[in-house]
Amino acid sequence: MKVFKFGGASINSVERIKNVAKIIDSYKGEKLLIIISAMGKITNALETVADAFYSSDKDEALQLFYQVKDAHTGLAGQLTNEPVSELNDIFTEVEWLLHDKPVRNYDYYYDQIVCCGELLSTAIISNYLAAVDIKNRWIDVRDIIRTDDNFRDANIDWNYTQQKVKEVIVPLFETSNIIITQGFIGATDENESTTLGREGSDFSAAIFANMLDAESQTIWKDVEGVMNADPKLFEDAQFIKTLSYAEVIEMAYYGAQVIHPKTIKPLQNKGIPLHVRCFLNPESTGTIISKQAVYDLPPIIVLKNKQVLMQFSSLDYSFAEEALAGKLNELFAENKLRANLSQNGAISLLCCVDDIPAKIEKLALAASHLFDVQIEKSCELLTIRHYNEEIIDKLTAGRIQLLLQKTRQTIQVVMTSENF
Ligand code: ASP
């Protein structure tokens, strides 16, 4: 049994959906569990619906949702004349909600609205596959993946989910070789929809791969495989054929957009290899990620823009030790912020964080009772694994370095091009 994951770019047009069907068909006779994301930029579009709804602009929310609806019905009609029976139920679920007034927090509504992207794409693709004689079963993953109610970043209930996989998915494979379901979403024990964080479909696939003891997981992308840098930023980015779990979890942790950071653990725990392959060139083997250590890697570069360097200095010259640092950690957790890099000084703490203005302001305000807070905006965080002096010089040239940390394998620099 293999697990496949197709992302939004692989299904953003009639041609690409047909291409996905061709790839699936080339695995005739094999058992495949297929996780699919929302089409193209639909998750972004649904986020704007959620925003409008939460600002109590019902008409705008409905208007925006009708555009999403039209995009899906239009595409479904172009693929086949067979009606997609699930679509109306999925549309109605959201439309009902949009007629209400928001009385709960934003994250809750976000999940109830945004989750429909994956439900719609999978229903349409499952229907198309059936129409071209690729027998398959469509599953609403919210009946399988149980989470807590930490909306927008829900945590998996591993025991319950494993039980459901055993009860529902395993027997289904006795009658169907292909199961189609959604990435990114789950549900609470009260049947409220939840999401696992943006780009979470890779993680959904890994959950199933782990629980089904899959022989492999394949993520089908629009690039050859994993590169040593983002090819959109670095034109000489190199393709890497093999990588270890350890290397990839580090890359994802530092912000490389290759794979959702939570994907590796469930695969590593069961020794399941992860393939990253190109849906535009399915003959190519792509990158294989496994437990095998890989030596002689090129420098691996991750550049994160939109960073803020925050300096928290104690108000009365107290040392910034455990007690104060602990309080700061609590404030970070309460505001759902994570320091991408931090450093302690005698009476101050430096933290580099993603620039999410509303969260930064809240954190700064809450911390101002304990610290003098200084904020440096418009920073970049450069991480290079397997660095050499030449690459550091090249990538930091002309920049002011605000904070630098170096281990034997990794160097991280917070830098800015702005003068004080
Ligand atoms: N559709 C979701 C997103 O765009 C999840 C995913 O694609 O993995 O973030």
Short mmCIF file of C-alpha atoms and ligand atoms in Angstrom, two decimals:
data_model
loop_
_atom_site.label_atom_id
_atom_site.label_comp_id
_atom_site.label_asym_id
_atom_site.label_seq_id
_atom_site.Cartn_x
_atom_site.Cartn_y
_atom_site.Cartn_z
CA MET A 1 0.00 0.00 0.00
CA LYS A 2 1.30 3.41 -0.99
CA VAL A 3 0.19 6.86 0.14
CA PHE A 4 0.12 9.68 -2.43
CA LYS A 5 -0.40 13.36 -1.78
CA PHE A 6 -1.36 15.76 -4.54
CA GLY A 7 -1.10 19.45 -3.71
CA GLY A 8 -3.19 22.37 -4.99
CA ALA A 9 -0.95 23.10 -7.99
CA SER A 10 -1.33 19.56 -9.33
CA ILE A 11 -5.13 19.93 -9.68
CA ASN A 12 -5.59 23.58 -10.63
CA SER A 13 -7.01 22.96 -14.13
CA VAL A 14 -8.88 20.37 -16.18
CA GLU A 15 -5.61 19.30 -17.85
CA ARG A 16 -3.82 18.87 -14.55
CA ILE A 17 -6.65 16.82 -13.04
CA LYS A 18 -6.51 14.60 -16.13
CA ASN A 19 -2.77 14.31 -15.63
CA VAL A 20 -3.28 13.24 -12.01
CA ALA A 21 -5.76 10.60 -13.20
CA LYS A 22 -3.11 9.32 -15.65
CA ILE A 23 -0.53 9.04 -12.86
CA ILE A 24 -3.00 7.15 -10.67
CA ASP A 25 -3.93 4.87 -13.55
CA SER A 26 -0.28 3.97 -14.08
CA TYR A 27 -0.37 2.26 -10.66
CA LYS A 28 -3.15 -0.15 -11.72
CA GLY A 29 -3.50 -3.11 -9.38
CA GLU A 30 -1.74 -1.37 -6.47
CA LYS A 31 -3.45 -0.15 -3.34
CA LEU A 32 -3.29 3.64 -3.05
CA LEU A 33 -4.51 5.96 -0.36
CA ILE A 34 -4.64 9.36 -2.01
CA ILE A 35 -4.67 12.62 -0.08
CA ILE A 36 -5.62 15.71 -2.05
CA SER A 37 -5.43 19.43 -1.18
CA ALA A 38 -7.80 22.18 -2.18
CA MET A 39 -7.42 23.29 -5.80
CA GLY A 40 -4.92 26.00 -6.70
CA LYS A 41 -5.38 29.05 -4.51
CA ILE A 42 -8.80 28.04 -3.15
CA THR A 43 -7.63 27.96 0.48
CA ASN A 44 -6.55 31.61 0.14
CA ALA A 45 -9.92 32.46 -1.43
CA LEU A 46 -11.75 30.74 1.43
CA GLU A 47 -9.66 32.68 3.93
CA THR A 48 -11.08 35.89 2.46
CA VAL A 49 -14.59 34.45 2.89
CA ALA A 50 -13.81 33.75 6.55
CA ASP A 51 -12.40 37.28 7.00
CA ALA A 52 -15.48 38.91 5.48
CA PHE A 53 -17.80 36.75 7.55
CA TYR A 54 -15.95 37.57 10.75
CA SER A 55 -16.07 41.30 9.96
CA SER A 56 -19.86 40.79 9.83
CA ASP A 57 -19.95 41.52 6.12
CA LYS A 58 -22.38 38.74 5.25
CA ASP A 59 -23.04 39.91 1.69
CA GLU A 60 -19.35 40.17 0.87
CA ALA A 61 -18.73 36.73 2.42
CA LEU A 62 -21.54 35.17 0.39
CA GLN A 63 -20.39 36.92 -2.75
CA LEU A 64 -16.86 35.62 -2.31
CA PHE A 65 -18.14 32.16 -1.53
CA TYR A 66 -20.28 32.11 -4.70
CA GLN A 67 -17.07 32.70 -6.67
CA VAL A 68 -15.53 29.63 -5.04
CA LYS A 69 -18.72 27.71 -5.74
CA ASP A 70 -18.76 28.75 -9.41
CA ALA A 71 -15.11 27.80 -9.86
CA HIS A 72 -15.85 24.29 -8.60
CA THR A 73 -19.11 23.70 -10.44
CA GLY A 74 -17.53 25.05 -13.61
CA LEU A 75 -14.56 22.73 -13.35
CA ALA A 76 -16.70 19.71 -12.43
CA GLY A 77 -18.86 20.34 -15.51
CA GLN A 78 -15.82 20.55 -17.78
CA LEU A 79 -14.49 17.23 -16.47
CA THR A 80 -17.60 15.09 -16.89
CA ASN A 81 -21.37 15.25 -17.31
CA GLU A 82 -21.84 13.00 -14.29
CA PRO A 83 -23.14 15.18 -11.43
CA VAL A 84 -21.00 15.22 -8.28
CA SER A 85 -23.46 14.16 -5.60
CA GLU A 86 -21.50 15.52 -2.62
CA LEU A 87 -21.08 19.10 -3.88
CA ASN A 88 -24.45 20.50 -2.81
CA ASP A 89 -24.13 19.21 0.75
CA ILE A 90 -20.67 20.76 1.06
CA PHE A 91 -21.85 24.12 -0.33
CA THR A 92 -24.91 24.13 1.92
CA GLU A 93 -22.86 23.41 5.04
CA VAL A 94 -20.88 26.63 4.47
CA GLU A 95 -23.75 28.76 3.18
CA TRP A 96 -25.84 28.07 6.27
CA LEU A 97 -23.00 29.17 8.45
CA LEU A 98 -22.48 32.34 6.43
CA HIS A 99 -26.07 33.37 7.14
CA ASP A 100 -25.35 33.31 10.89
CA LYS A 101 -23.65 35.97 12.95
CA PRO A 102 -20.21 35.20 14.39
CA VAL A 103 -20.44 34.54 18.13
CA ARG A 104 -17.35 32.35 18.60
CA ASN A 105 -13.70 33.09 17.94
CA TYR A 106 -12.26 33.67 14.47
CA ASP A 107 -10.22 30.46 14.34
CA TYR A 108 -13.34 28.34 14.84
CA TYR A 109 -15.13 29.94 11.86
CA TYR A 110 -11.96 29.84 9.78
CA ASP A 111 -11.90 26.06 10.10
CA GLN A 112 -15.62 25.58 9.41
CA ILE A 113 -15.32 27.59 6.20
CA VAL A 114 -11.83 26.78 4.90
CA CYS A 115 -12.22 23.00 5.27
CA CYS A 116 -14.62 22.88 2.34
CA GLY A 117 -11.78 23.43 -0.18
CA GLU A 118 -10.46 19.90 0.30
CA LEU A 119 -13.93 18.35 0.47
CA LEU A 120 -14.85 19.94 -2.87
CA SER A 121 -11.64 19.06 -4.72
CA THR A 122 -11.67 15.43 -3.59
CA ALA A 123 -15.36 14.98 -4.43
CA ILE A 124 -14.81 16.33 -7.94
CA ILE A 125 -11.69 14.24 -8.57
CA SER A 126 -13.21 11.07 -7.17
CA ASN A 127 -16.21 11.57 -9.47
CA TYR A 128 -13.96 12.19 -12.48
CA LEU A 129 -11.85 9.11 -11.75
CA ALA A 130 -15.00 6.98 -11.60
CA ALA A 131 -16.14 8.48 -14.91
CA VAL A 132 -12.89 7.37 -16.57
CA ASP A 133 -13.18 3.89 -15.06
CA ILE A 134 -10.74 4.30 -12.21
CA LYS A 135 -12.75 2.71 -9.44
CA ASN A 136 -12.29 4.50 -6.12
CA ARG A 137 -13.92 5.30 -2.79
CA TRP A 138 -14.30 8.85 -1.46
CA ILE A 139 -14.03 9.28 2.28
CA ASP A 140 -14.84 12.33 4.39
CA VAL A 141 -11.65 12.41 6.43
CA ARG A 142 -13.48 14.16 9.27
CA ASP A 143 -14.93 10.75 10.10
CA ILE A 144 -11.41 9.38 10.53
CA ILE A 145 -9.00 12.06 11.73
CA ARG A 146 -9.98 13.12 15.24
CA THR A 147 -8.37 16.24 16.70
CA ASP A 148 -8.66 18.53 19.69
CA ASP A 149 -10.34 21.93 19.29
CA ASN A 150 -7.18 23.95 18.83
CA PHE A 151 -8.68 25.43 15.68
CA ARG A 152 -6.29 26.27 12.80
CA ASP A 153 -3.52 24.18 14.35
CA ALA A 154 -5.39 21.19 15.71
CA ASN A 155 -3.58 18.31 17.43
CA ILE A 156 -4.23 14.73 16.38
CA ASP A 157 -5.86 12.22 18.72
CA TRP A 158 -3.59 9.38 17.60
CA ASN A 159 -5.40 6.55 19.41
CA TYR A 160 -8.89 7.40 18.19
CA THR A 161 -7.64 8.04 14.64
CA GLN A 162 -5.69 4.78 14.55
CA GLN A 163 -8.81 2.92 15.68
CA LYS A 164 -10.88 4.53 12.90
CA VAL A 165 -8.24 3.73 10.29
CA LYS A 166 -8.43 0.10 11.39
CA GLU A 167 -12.23 0.01 11.46
CA VAL A 168 -12.98 1.96 8.29
CA ILE A 169 -9.99 2.26 5.97
CA VAL A 170 -8.43 -1.20 6.28
CA PRO A 171 -11.68 -3.07 5.38
CA LEU A 172 -12.34 -0.65 2.51
CA PHE A 173 -9.10 -1.71 0.87
CA GLU A 174 -10.54 -5.22 0.60
CA THR A 175 -13.07 -3.99 -1.95
CA SER A 176 -11.36 -0.95 -3.46
CA ASN A 177 -7.77 -0.38 -4.51
CA ILE A 178 -8.05 3.39 -4.43
CA ILE A 179 -9.24 5.54 -1.57
CA ILE A 180 -9.51 9.29 -2.08
CA THR A 181 -9.62 11.60 0.89
CA GLN A 182 -8.75 15.09 2.07
CA GLY A 183 -5.57 16.50 3.50
CA PHE A 184 -5.36 19.35 6.01
CA ILE A 185 -8.65 18.75 7.83
CA GLY A 186 -10.07 16.72 10.70
CA ALA A 187 -12.85 17.00 13.26
CA THR A 188 -13.34 17.22 17.01
CA ASP A 189 -15.39 14.81 19.11
CA GLU A 190 -18.27 17.28 18.66
CA ASN A 191 -18.05 17.01 14.88
CA GLU A 192 -16.66 20.50 14.46
CA SER A 193 -14.28 20.76 11.52
CA THR A 194 -10.65 21.55 12.28
CA THR A 195 -7.56 22.28 10.20
CA LEU A 196 -3.98 21.22 10.84
CA GLY A 197 -2.15 24.39 9.75
CA ARG A 198 -1.42 25.70 6.24
CA GLU A 199 0.19 23.15 3.94
CA GLY A 200 -0.96 20.47 6.39
CA SER A 201 -1.87 17.91 3.72
CA ASP A 202 1.67 16.50 3.71
CA PHE A 203 1.18 15.79 7.40
CA SER A 204 -2.25 14.19 6.80
CA ALA A 205 -0.64 11.85 4.30
CA ALA A 206 2.07 10.95 6.81
CA ILE A 207 -0.55 10.17 9.47
CA PHE A 208 -2.18 7.66 7.13
CA ALA A 209 1.15 6.26 5.96
CA ASN A 210 2.12 5.64 9.58
CA MET A 211 -1.21 4.11 10.61
CA LEU A 212 -1.49 1.90 7.53
CA ASP A 213 2.19 0.85 7.62
CA ALA A 214 2.50 2.05 4.04
CA GLU A 215 5.47 0.96 1.95
CA SER A 216 6.09 4.60 0.95
CA GLN A 217 4.61 8.09 0.80
CA THR A 218 4.89 10.20 -2.33
CA ILE A 219 4.32 13.95 -2.44
CA TRP A 220 3.66 15.03 -6.04
CA LYS A 221 4.85 18.58 -6.65
CA ASP A 222 5.51 20.93 -9.56
CA VAL A 223 9.30 20.75 -9.08
CA GLU A 224 11.78 17.93 -9.76
CA GLY A 225 12.13 17.16 -6.05
CA VAL A 226 13.83 18.81 -3.09
CA MET A 227 16.26 21.60 -3.97
CA ASN A 228 19.03 23.06 -1.81
CA ALA A 229 17.37 26.49 -1.99
CA ASP A 230 14.14 28.05 -3.18
CA PRO A 231 14.54 28.17 -7.00
CA LYS A 232 12.34 31.29 -7.10
CA LEU A 233 14.96 33.15 -5.03
CA PHE A 234 18.17 31.41 -6.12
CA GLU A 235 18.48 30.68 -9.80
CA ASP A 236 21.40 28.27 -9.29
CA ALA A 237 19.41 26.10 -6.84
CA GLN A 238 20.43 22.44 -7.13
CA PHE A 239 18.24 19.35 -7.09
CA ILE A 240 19.10 16.80 -4.36
CA LYS A 241 18.52 13.11 -5.09
CA THR A 242 18.64 11.63 -1.60
CA LEU A 243 18.22 13.10 1.85
CA SER A 244 17.90 11.76 5.37
CA TYR A 245 14.86 12.33 7.61
CA ALA A 246 17.16 14.25 9.95
CA GLU A 247 18.24 16.66 7.24
CA VAL A 248 14.71 17.29 6.01
CA ILE A 249 13.23 17.85 9.47
CA GLU A 250 15.94 20.46 10.06
CA MET A 251 15.28 22.12 6.70
CA ALA A 252 11.53 22.25 7.34
CA TYR A 253 12.08 23.52 10.88
CA TYR A 254 14.20 26.40 9.62
CA GLY A 255 11.46 27.35 7.19
CA ALA A 256 12.26 25.64 3.89
CA GLN A 257 8.97 25.36 2.02
CA VAL A 258 9.69 21.79 0.94
CA ILE A 259 7.48 19.74 3.21
CA HIS A 260 5.26 20.51 6.18
CA PRO A 261 7.52 20.22 9.26
CA LYS A 262 5.25 17.70 11.03
CA THR A 263 5.44 15.23 8.13
CA ILE A 264 8.73 13.57 8.96
CA LYS A 265 8.07 12.21 12.47
CA PRO A 266 5.23 9.77 11.58
CA LEU A 267 7.31 8.46 8.66
CA GLN A 268 10.59 8.23 10.55
CA ASN A 269 8.87 6.41 13.42
CA LYS A 270 7.91 3.61 11.05
CA GLY A 271 10.90 3.84 8.68
CA ILE A 272 8.63 4.72 5.72
CA PRO A 273 10.50 6.38 2.83
CA LEU A 274 9.20 9.69 1.51
CA HIS A 275 9.41 10.41 -2.22
CA VAL A 276 9.09 13.95 -3.56
CA ARG A 277 8.28 13.73 -7.26
CA CYS A 278 7.19 15.96 -10.11
CA PHE A 279 3.66 15.46 -11.43
CA LEU A 280 4.75 17.11 -14.69
CA ASN A 281 7.47 14.51 -15.17
CA PRO A 282 6.28 11.31 -13.50
CA GLU A 283 9.06 9.23 -15.11
CA SER A 284 11.66 10.94 -12.96
CA THR A 285 12.29 9.40 -9.52
CA GLY A 286 12.59 12.74 -7.70
CA THR A 287 14.07 12.94 -4.21
CA ILE A 288 14.03 9.99 -1.81
CA ILE A 289 14.06 10.76 1.91
CA SER A 290 14.82 7.91 4.27
CA LYS A 291 16.76 6.95 7.37
CA GLN A 292 19.95 6.55 5.34
CA ALA A 293 22.53 9.21 6.23
CA VAL A 294 23.61 11.29 3.23
CA TYR A 295 27.05 12.87 3.06
CA ASP A 296 28.56 15.56 0.85
CA LEU A 297 25.44 17.67 0.67
CA PRO A 298 25.67 21.08 -0.98
CA PRO A 299 25.01 24.10 1.27
CA ILE A 300 21.30 24.12 2.05
CA ILE A 301 19.91 27.64 2.10
CA VAL A 302 16.72 28.87 3.72
CA LEU A 303 15.89 32.55 3.52
CA LYS A 304 12.91 33.78 5.53
CA ASN A 305 11.66 37.29 4.77
CA LYS A 306 9.28 39.36 6.85
CA GLN A 307 11.11 38.85 10.10
CA VAL A 308 11.14 41.06 13.18
CA LEU A 309 13.94 41.18 15.71
CA MET A 310 12.52 41.85 19.17
CA GLN A 311 14.74 42.87 22.06
CA PHE A 312 13.34 42.40 25.56
CA SER A 313 15.46 44.19 28.21
CA SER A 314 14.71 43.89 31.91
CA LEU A 315 13.34 47.12 33.39
CA ASP A 316 15.56 47.25 36.47
CA TYR A 317 18.82 45.64 35.40
CA SER A 318 17.69 42.19 36.68
CA PHE A 319 19.43 39.36 34.89
CA ALA A 320 17.36 37.94 32.04
CA GLU A 321 17.59 34.47 33.55
CA GLU A 322 15.19 31.55 34.03
CA ALA A 323 12.35 33.40 35.76
CA LEU A 324 12.14 36.28 33.31
CA ALA A 325 12.91 34.11 30.30
CA GLY A 326 10.22 31.66 31.48
CA LYS A 327 7.64 34.45 31.62
CA LEU A 328 8.58 35.52 28.14
CA ASN A 329 8.16 31.95 26.89
CA GLU A 330 4.67 31.87 28.37
CA LEU A 331 3.80 35.10 26.56
CA PHE A 332 5.04 33.63 23.29
CA ALA A 333 2.89 30.52 23.81
CA GLU A 334 -0.20 32.57 24.75
CA ASN A 335 0.16 34.58 21.55
CA LYS A 336 0.88 31.49 19.46
CA LEU A 337 4.22 32.94 18.38
CA ARG A 338 7.46 31.03 18.03
CA ALA A 339 10.95 32.46 18.12
CA ASN A 340 12.78 31.41 14.96
CA LEU A 341 16.07 32.29 16.65
CA SER A 342 16.79 33.58 20.14
CA GLN A 343 19.77 34.63 22.21
CA ASN A 344 20.21 35.57 25.87
CA GLY A 345 22.33 38.47 27.09
CA ALA A 346 22.93 39.60 30.68
CA ILE A 347 19.85 41.78 30.95
CA SER A 348 18.15 41.26 27.62
CA LEU A 349 16.75 38.59 25.33
CA LEU A 350 16.73 38.77 21.56
CA CYS A 351 14.13 36.91 19.51
CA CYS A 352 13.62 36.77 15.78
CA VAL A 353 9.97 36.11 14.89
CA ASP A 354 7.70 36.09 11.84
CA ASP A 355 6.21 39.53 11.26
CA ILE A 356 2.55 38.99 12.08
CA PRO A 357 1.73 42.58 13.11
CA ALA A 358 -1.36 41.88 15.25
CA LYS A 359 0.44 39.17 17.24
CA ILE A 360 3.66 41.16 17.61
CA GLU A 361 1.74 44.16 18.96
CA LYS A 362 -0.13 42.01 21.47
CA LEU A 363 3.06 40.33 22.61
CA ALA A 364 4.93 43.63 22.91
CA LEU A 365 2.13 45.14 24.95
CA ALA A 366 1.88 42.17 27.31
CA ALA A 367 5.68 42.02 27.71
CA SER A 368 6.00 45.76 28.37
CA HIS A 369 5.10 45.17 32.03
CA LEU A 370 8.29 43.17 32.46
CA PHE A 371 10.62 44.47 29.77
CA ASP A 372 11.60 47.43 27.72
CA VAL A 373 10.66 46.14 24.24
CA GLN A 374 12.48 47.28 21.09
CA ILE A 375 11.37 46.13 17.66
CA GLU A 376 13.45 46.04 14.49
CA LYS A 377 11.25 45.39 11.44
CA SER A 378 12.11 44.41 7.83
CA CYS A 379 14.66 41.76 8.75
CA GLU A 380 15.59 38.54 6.99
CA LEU A 381 16.62 35.30 8.63
CA LEU A 382 19.20 33.40 6.62
CA THR A 383 19.96 29.81 7.55
CA ILE A 384 22.70 27.83 5.82
CA ARG A 385 23.35 24.20 6.63
CA HIS A 386 26.67 22.71 5.53
CA TYR A 387 27.96 26.24 5.03
CA ASN A 388 31.33 27.47 3.83
CA GLU A 389 32.85 30.94 4.10
CA GLU A 390 32.32 31.68 0.44
CA ILE A 391 28.57 31.11 0.57
CA ILE A 392 28.21 33.10 3.80
CA ASP A 393 30.05 36.07 2.26
CA LYS A 394 27.99 35.86 -0.90
CA LEU A 395 24.64 35.75 0.86
CA THR A 396 25.33 38.37 3.51
CA ALA A 397 27.11 40.87 1.25
CA GLY A 398 25.80 44.41 1.66
CA ARG A 399 23.61 43.45 4.62
CA ILE A 400 23.86 44.60 8.23
CA GLN A 401 24.12 41.53 10.46
CA LEU A 402 22.06 41.98 13.63
CA LEU A 403 22.44 38.54 15.19
CA LEU A 404 24.54 35.55 14.19
CA GLN A 405 24.64 32.01 15.56
CA LYS A 406 26.83 29.24 14.34
CA THR A 407 27.17 25.52 15.09
CA ARG A 408 29.36 23.07 13.21
CA GLN A 409 26.55 22.35 10.77
CA THR A 410 24.36 25.42 10.69
CA ILE A 411 24.78 29.16 10.59
CA GLN A 412 21.87 31.55 11.14
CA VAL A 413 22.02 35.28 10.55
CA VAL A 414 19.34 37.88 11.19
CA MET A 415 20.13 40.70 8.79
CA THR A 416 18.66 43.84 7.32
CA SER A 417 19.51 46.06 4.43
CA GLU A 418 18.17 49.13 6.19
CA ASN A 419 20.46 51.60 7.93
CA PHE A 420 19.57 52.80 11.42
N1 ASP B 1 -5.04 23.58 1.14
C1 ASP B 1 -4.24 23.82 2.32
C2 ASP B 1 -3.29 24.98 2.10
O1 ASP B 1 -3.27 25.55 1.01
C3 ASP B 1 -3.51 22.60 2.78
C4 ASP B 1 -2.48 22.06 1.83
O2 ASP B 1 -2.51 22.37 0.65
O3 ASP B 1 -1.63 21.31 2.27
O4 ASP B 1 -2.56 25.32 3.00
#
